[in-house]
Coordinates of N, CA, C and O in Angstrom, one line a residue:
X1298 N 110.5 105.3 116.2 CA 109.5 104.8 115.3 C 109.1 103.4 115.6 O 108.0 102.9 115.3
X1299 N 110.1 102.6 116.5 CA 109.5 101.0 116.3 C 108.4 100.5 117.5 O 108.0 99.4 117.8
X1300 N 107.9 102.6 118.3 CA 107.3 102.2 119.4 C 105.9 102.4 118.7 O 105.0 102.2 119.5
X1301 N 105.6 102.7 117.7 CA 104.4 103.1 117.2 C 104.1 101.5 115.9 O 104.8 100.8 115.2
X1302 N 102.7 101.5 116.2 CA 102.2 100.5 115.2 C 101.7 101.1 114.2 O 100.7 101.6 114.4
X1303 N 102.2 101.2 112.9 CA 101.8 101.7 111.5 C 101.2 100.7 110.9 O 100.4 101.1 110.0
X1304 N 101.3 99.6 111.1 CA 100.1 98.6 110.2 C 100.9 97.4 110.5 O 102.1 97.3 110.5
X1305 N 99.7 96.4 111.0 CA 99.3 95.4 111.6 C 100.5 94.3 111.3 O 101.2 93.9 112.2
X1306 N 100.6 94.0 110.3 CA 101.8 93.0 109.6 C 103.1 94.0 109.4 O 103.7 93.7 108.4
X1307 N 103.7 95.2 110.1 CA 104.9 95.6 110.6 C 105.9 95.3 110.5 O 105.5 94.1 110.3
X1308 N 107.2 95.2 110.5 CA 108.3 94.7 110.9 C 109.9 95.7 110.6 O 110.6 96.0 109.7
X1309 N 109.8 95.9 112.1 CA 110.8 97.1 112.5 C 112.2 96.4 112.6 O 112.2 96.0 113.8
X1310 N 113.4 96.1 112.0 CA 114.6 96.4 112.3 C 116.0 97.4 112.5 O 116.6 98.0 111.6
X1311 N 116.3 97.4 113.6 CA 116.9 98.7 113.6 C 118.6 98.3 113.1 O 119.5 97.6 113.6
X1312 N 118.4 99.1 112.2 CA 119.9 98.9 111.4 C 121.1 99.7 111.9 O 122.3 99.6 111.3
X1313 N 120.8 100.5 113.0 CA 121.9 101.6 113.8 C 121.5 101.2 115.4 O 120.4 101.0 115.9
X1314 N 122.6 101.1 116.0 CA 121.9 100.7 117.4 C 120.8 101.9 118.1 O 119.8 101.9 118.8
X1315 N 121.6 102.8 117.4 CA 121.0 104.1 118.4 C 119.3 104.4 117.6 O 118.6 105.4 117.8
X1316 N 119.0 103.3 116.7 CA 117.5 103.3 115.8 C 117.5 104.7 115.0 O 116.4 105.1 114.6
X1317 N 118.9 105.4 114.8 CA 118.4 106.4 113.7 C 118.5 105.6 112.3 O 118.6 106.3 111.3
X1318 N 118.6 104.3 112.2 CA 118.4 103.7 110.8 C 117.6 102.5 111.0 O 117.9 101.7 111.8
X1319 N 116.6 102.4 110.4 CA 115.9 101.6 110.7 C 115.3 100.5 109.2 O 115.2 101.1 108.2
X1320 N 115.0 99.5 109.2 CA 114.1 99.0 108.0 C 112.8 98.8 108.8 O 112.6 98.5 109.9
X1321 N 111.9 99.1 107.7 CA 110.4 98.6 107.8 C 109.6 98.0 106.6 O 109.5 98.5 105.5
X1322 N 109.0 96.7 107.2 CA 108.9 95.8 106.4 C 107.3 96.0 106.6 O 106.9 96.2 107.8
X1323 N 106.1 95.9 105.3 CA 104.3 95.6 106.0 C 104.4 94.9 104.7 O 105.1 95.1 103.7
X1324 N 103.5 93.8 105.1 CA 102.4 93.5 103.6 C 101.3 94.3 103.3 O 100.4 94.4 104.1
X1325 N 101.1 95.0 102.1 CA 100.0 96.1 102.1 C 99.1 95.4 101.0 O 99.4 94.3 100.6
X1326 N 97.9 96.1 100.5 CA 97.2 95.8 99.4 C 97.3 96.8 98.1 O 96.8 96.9 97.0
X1327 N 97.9 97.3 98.6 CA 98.4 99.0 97.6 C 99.5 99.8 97.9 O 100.0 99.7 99.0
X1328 N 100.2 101.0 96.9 CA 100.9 101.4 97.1 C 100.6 102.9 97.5 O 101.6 103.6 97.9
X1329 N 99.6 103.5 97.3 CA 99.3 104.5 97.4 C 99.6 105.4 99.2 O 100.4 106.3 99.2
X1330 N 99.0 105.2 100.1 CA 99.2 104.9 101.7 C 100.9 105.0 101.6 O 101.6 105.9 102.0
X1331 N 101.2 104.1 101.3 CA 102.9 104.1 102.0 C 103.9 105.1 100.5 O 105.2 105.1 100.3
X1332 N 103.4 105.6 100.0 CA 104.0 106.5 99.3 C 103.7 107.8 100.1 O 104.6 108.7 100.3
X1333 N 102.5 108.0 100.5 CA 102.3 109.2 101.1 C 103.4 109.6 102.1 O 104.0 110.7 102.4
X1334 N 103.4 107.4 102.8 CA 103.9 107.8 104.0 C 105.6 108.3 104.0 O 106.2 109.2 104.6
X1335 N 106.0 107.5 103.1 CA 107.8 107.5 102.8 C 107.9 108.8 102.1 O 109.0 109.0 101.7
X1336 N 107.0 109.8 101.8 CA 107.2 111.5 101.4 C 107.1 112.0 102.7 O 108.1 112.7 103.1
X1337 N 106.3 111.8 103.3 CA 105.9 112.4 104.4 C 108.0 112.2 105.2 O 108.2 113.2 106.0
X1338 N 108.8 111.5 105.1 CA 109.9 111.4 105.7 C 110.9 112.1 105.0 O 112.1 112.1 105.6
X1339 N 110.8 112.8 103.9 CA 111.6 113.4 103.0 C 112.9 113.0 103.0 O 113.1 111.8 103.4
X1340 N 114.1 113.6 102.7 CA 115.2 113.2 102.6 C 115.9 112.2 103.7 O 117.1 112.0 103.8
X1341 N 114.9 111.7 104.3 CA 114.7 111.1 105.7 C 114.8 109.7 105.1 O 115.6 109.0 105.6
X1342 N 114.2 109.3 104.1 CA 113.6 108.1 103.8 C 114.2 107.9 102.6 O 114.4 108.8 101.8
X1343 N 114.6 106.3 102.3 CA 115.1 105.7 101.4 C 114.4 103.9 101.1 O 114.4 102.8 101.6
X1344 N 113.8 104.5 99.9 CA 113.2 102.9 99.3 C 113.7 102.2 99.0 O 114.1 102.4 97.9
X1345 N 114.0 101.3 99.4 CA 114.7 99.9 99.0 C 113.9 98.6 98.2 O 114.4 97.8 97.5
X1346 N 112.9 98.8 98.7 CA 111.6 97.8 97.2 C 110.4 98.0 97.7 O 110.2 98.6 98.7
X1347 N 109.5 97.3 97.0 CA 109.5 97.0 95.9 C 109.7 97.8 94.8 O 109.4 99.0 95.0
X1348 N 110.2 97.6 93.5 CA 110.5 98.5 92.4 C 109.2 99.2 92.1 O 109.2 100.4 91.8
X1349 N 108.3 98.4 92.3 CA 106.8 100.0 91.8 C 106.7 101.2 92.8 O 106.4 102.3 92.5
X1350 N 107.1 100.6 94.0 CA 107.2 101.7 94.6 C 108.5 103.1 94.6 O 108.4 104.3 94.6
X1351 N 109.6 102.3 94.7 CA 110.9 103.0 94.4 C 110.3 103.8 93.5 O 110.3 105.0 93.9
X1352 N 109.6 103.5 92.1 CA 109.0 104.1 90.9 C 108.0 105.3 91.2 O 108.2 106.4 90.9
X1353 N 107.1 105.0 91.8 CA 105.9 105.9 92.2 C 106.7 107.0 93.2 O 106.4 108.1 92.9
X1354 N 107.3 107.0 94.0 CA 107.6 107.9 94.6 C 108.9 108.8 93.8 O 109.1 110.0 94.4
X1355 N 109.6 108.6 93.1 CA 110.5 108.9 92.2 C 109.2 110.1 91.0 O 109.3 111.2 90.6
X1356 N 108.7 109.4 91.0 CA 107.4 109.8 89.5 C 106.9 111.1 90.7 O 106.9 112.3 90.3
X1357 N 106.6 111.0 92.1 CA 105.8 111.9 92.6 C 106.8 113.4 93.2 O 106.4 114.5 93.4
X1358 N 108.5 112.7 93.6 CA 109.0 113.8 93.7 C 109.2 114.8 92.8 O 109.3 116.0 92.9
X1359 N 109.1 113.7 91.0 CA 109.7 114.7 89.7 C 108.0 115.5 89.8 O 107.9 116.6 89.2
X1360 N 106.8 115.0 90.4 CA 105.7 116.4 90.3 C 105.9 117.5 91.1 O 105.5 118.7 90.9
X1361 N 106.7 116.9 92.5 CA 106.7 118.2 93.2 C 107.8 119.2 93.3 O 107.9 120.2 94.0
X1362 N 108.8 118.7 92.3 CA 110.0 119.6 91.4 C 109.1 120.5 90.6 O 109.1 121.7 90.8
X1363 N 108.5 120.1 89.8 CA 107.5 120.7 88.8 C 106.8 121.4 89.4 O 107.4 122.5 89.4
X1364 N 105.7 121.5 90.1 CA 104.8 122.4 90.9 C 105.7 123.9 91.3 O 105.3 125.0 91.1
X1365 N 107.4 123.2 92.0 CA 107.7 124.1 92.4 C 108.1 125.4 91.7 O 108.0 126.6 92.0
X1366 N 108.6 124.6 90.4 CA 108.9 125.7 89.8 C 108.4 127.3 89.0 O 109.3 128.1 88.6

Protein backbone atom coordinates (compact mmCIF):
# COMPACT_ATOMS: atom_id res chain seq x y z
CA UNK A 1 0.00 0.00 0.00
CA UNK A 2 2.63 2.78 0.86
CA UNK A 3 3.91 2.28 -2.88
CA UNK A 4 0.78 3.71 -4.32
CA UNK A 5 -0.33 7.48 -4.03
CA UNK A 6 -4.09 7.69 -2.86
CA UNK A 7 -4.17 11.42 -2.32
CA UNK A 8 -1.77 14.04 -2.41
CA UNK A 9 -1.46 15.02 1.49
CA UNK A 10 -0.88 10.98 2.36
CA UNK A 11 0.86 9.74 5.09
CA UNK A 12 1.80 6.06 5.28
CA UNK A 13 3.20 4.57 8.66
CA UNK A 14 3.91 1.10 8.83
CA UNK A 15 2.90 -0.15 12.19
CA UNK A 16 4.23 -4.04 11.46
CA UNK A 17 7.59 -4.15 9.92
CA UNK A 18 6.51 -6.65 7.47
CA UNK A 19 3.72 -3.43 6.41
CA UNK A 20 0.78 -5.84 7.01
CA UNK A 21 -0.34 -2.98 9.49
CA UNK A 22 -0.20 0.15 8.43
CA UNK A 23 -1.73 3.84 9.52
CA UNK A 24 -2.91 6.24 6.90
CA UNK A 25 -3.21 9.67 7.52
CA UNK A 26 -4.84 12.44 4.27
CA UNK A 27 -6.45 15.78 4.86
CA UNK A 28 -9.69 15.44 2.74
CA UNK A 29 -12.63 17.93 2.13
CA UNK A 30 -15.27 15.16 2.81
CA UNK A 31 -15.97 11.98 4.11
CA UNK A 32 -17.72 10.38 1.49
CA UNK A 33 -14.50 9.01 -0.94
CA UNK A 34 -12.69 7.50 2.00
CA UNK A 35 -15.61 5.64 3.41
CA UNK A 36 -16.05 4.07 0.11
CA UNK A 37 -12.45 3.53 0.34
CA UNK A 38 -12.02 1.92 4.09
CA UNK A 39 -15.33 -0.62 2.86
CA UNK A 40 -13.71 -1.33 0.02
CA UNK A 41 -10.89 -3.10 2.74
CA UNK A 42 -13.48 -4.94 4.64
CA UNK A 43 -12.65 -6.71 7.70
CA UNK A 44 -9.22 -5.49 6.57
CA UNK A 45 -9.72 -2.09 7.75
CA UNK A 46 -10.00 -0.42 11.08
CA UNK A 47 -11.03 3.39 11.79
CA UNK A 48 -9.34 4.98 14.20
CA UNK A 49 -10.85 8.84 13.55
CA UNK A 50 -12.19 10.98 12.96
CA UNK A 51 -15.42 10.11 14.96
CA UNK A 52 -17.80 11.11 11.88
CA UNK A 53 -16.20 8.88 10.05
CA UNK A 54 -15.79 5.83 12.58
CA UNK A 55 -19.84 6.83 12.50
CA UNK A 56 -20.62 6.81 8.72
CA UNK A 57 -19.09 3.73 8.02
CA UNK A 58 -20.54 1.90 11.17
CA UNK A 59 -24.19 3.54 9.79
CA UNK A 60 -23.18 2.00 6.21
CA UNK A 61 -22.12 -1.50 7.36
CA UNK A 62 -25.64 -1.62 9.61
CA UNK A 63 -27.24 -0.93 5.62
CA UNK A 64 -25.43 -3.63 4.19
CA UNK A 65 -26.50 -6.16 7.11
CA UNK A 66 -29.93 -4.96 6.08
CA UNK A 67 -29.88 -5.34 2.25
CA UNK A 68 -28.54 -8.63 3.17
CA UNK A 69 -31.05 -9.98 4.73
Amino acid sequence: MGERLWHSTQAIRKLKNDGSVIEFQAHLSGLEEITRWVLSWGSKAKVLGPPELKQRVREELGKMVQASE
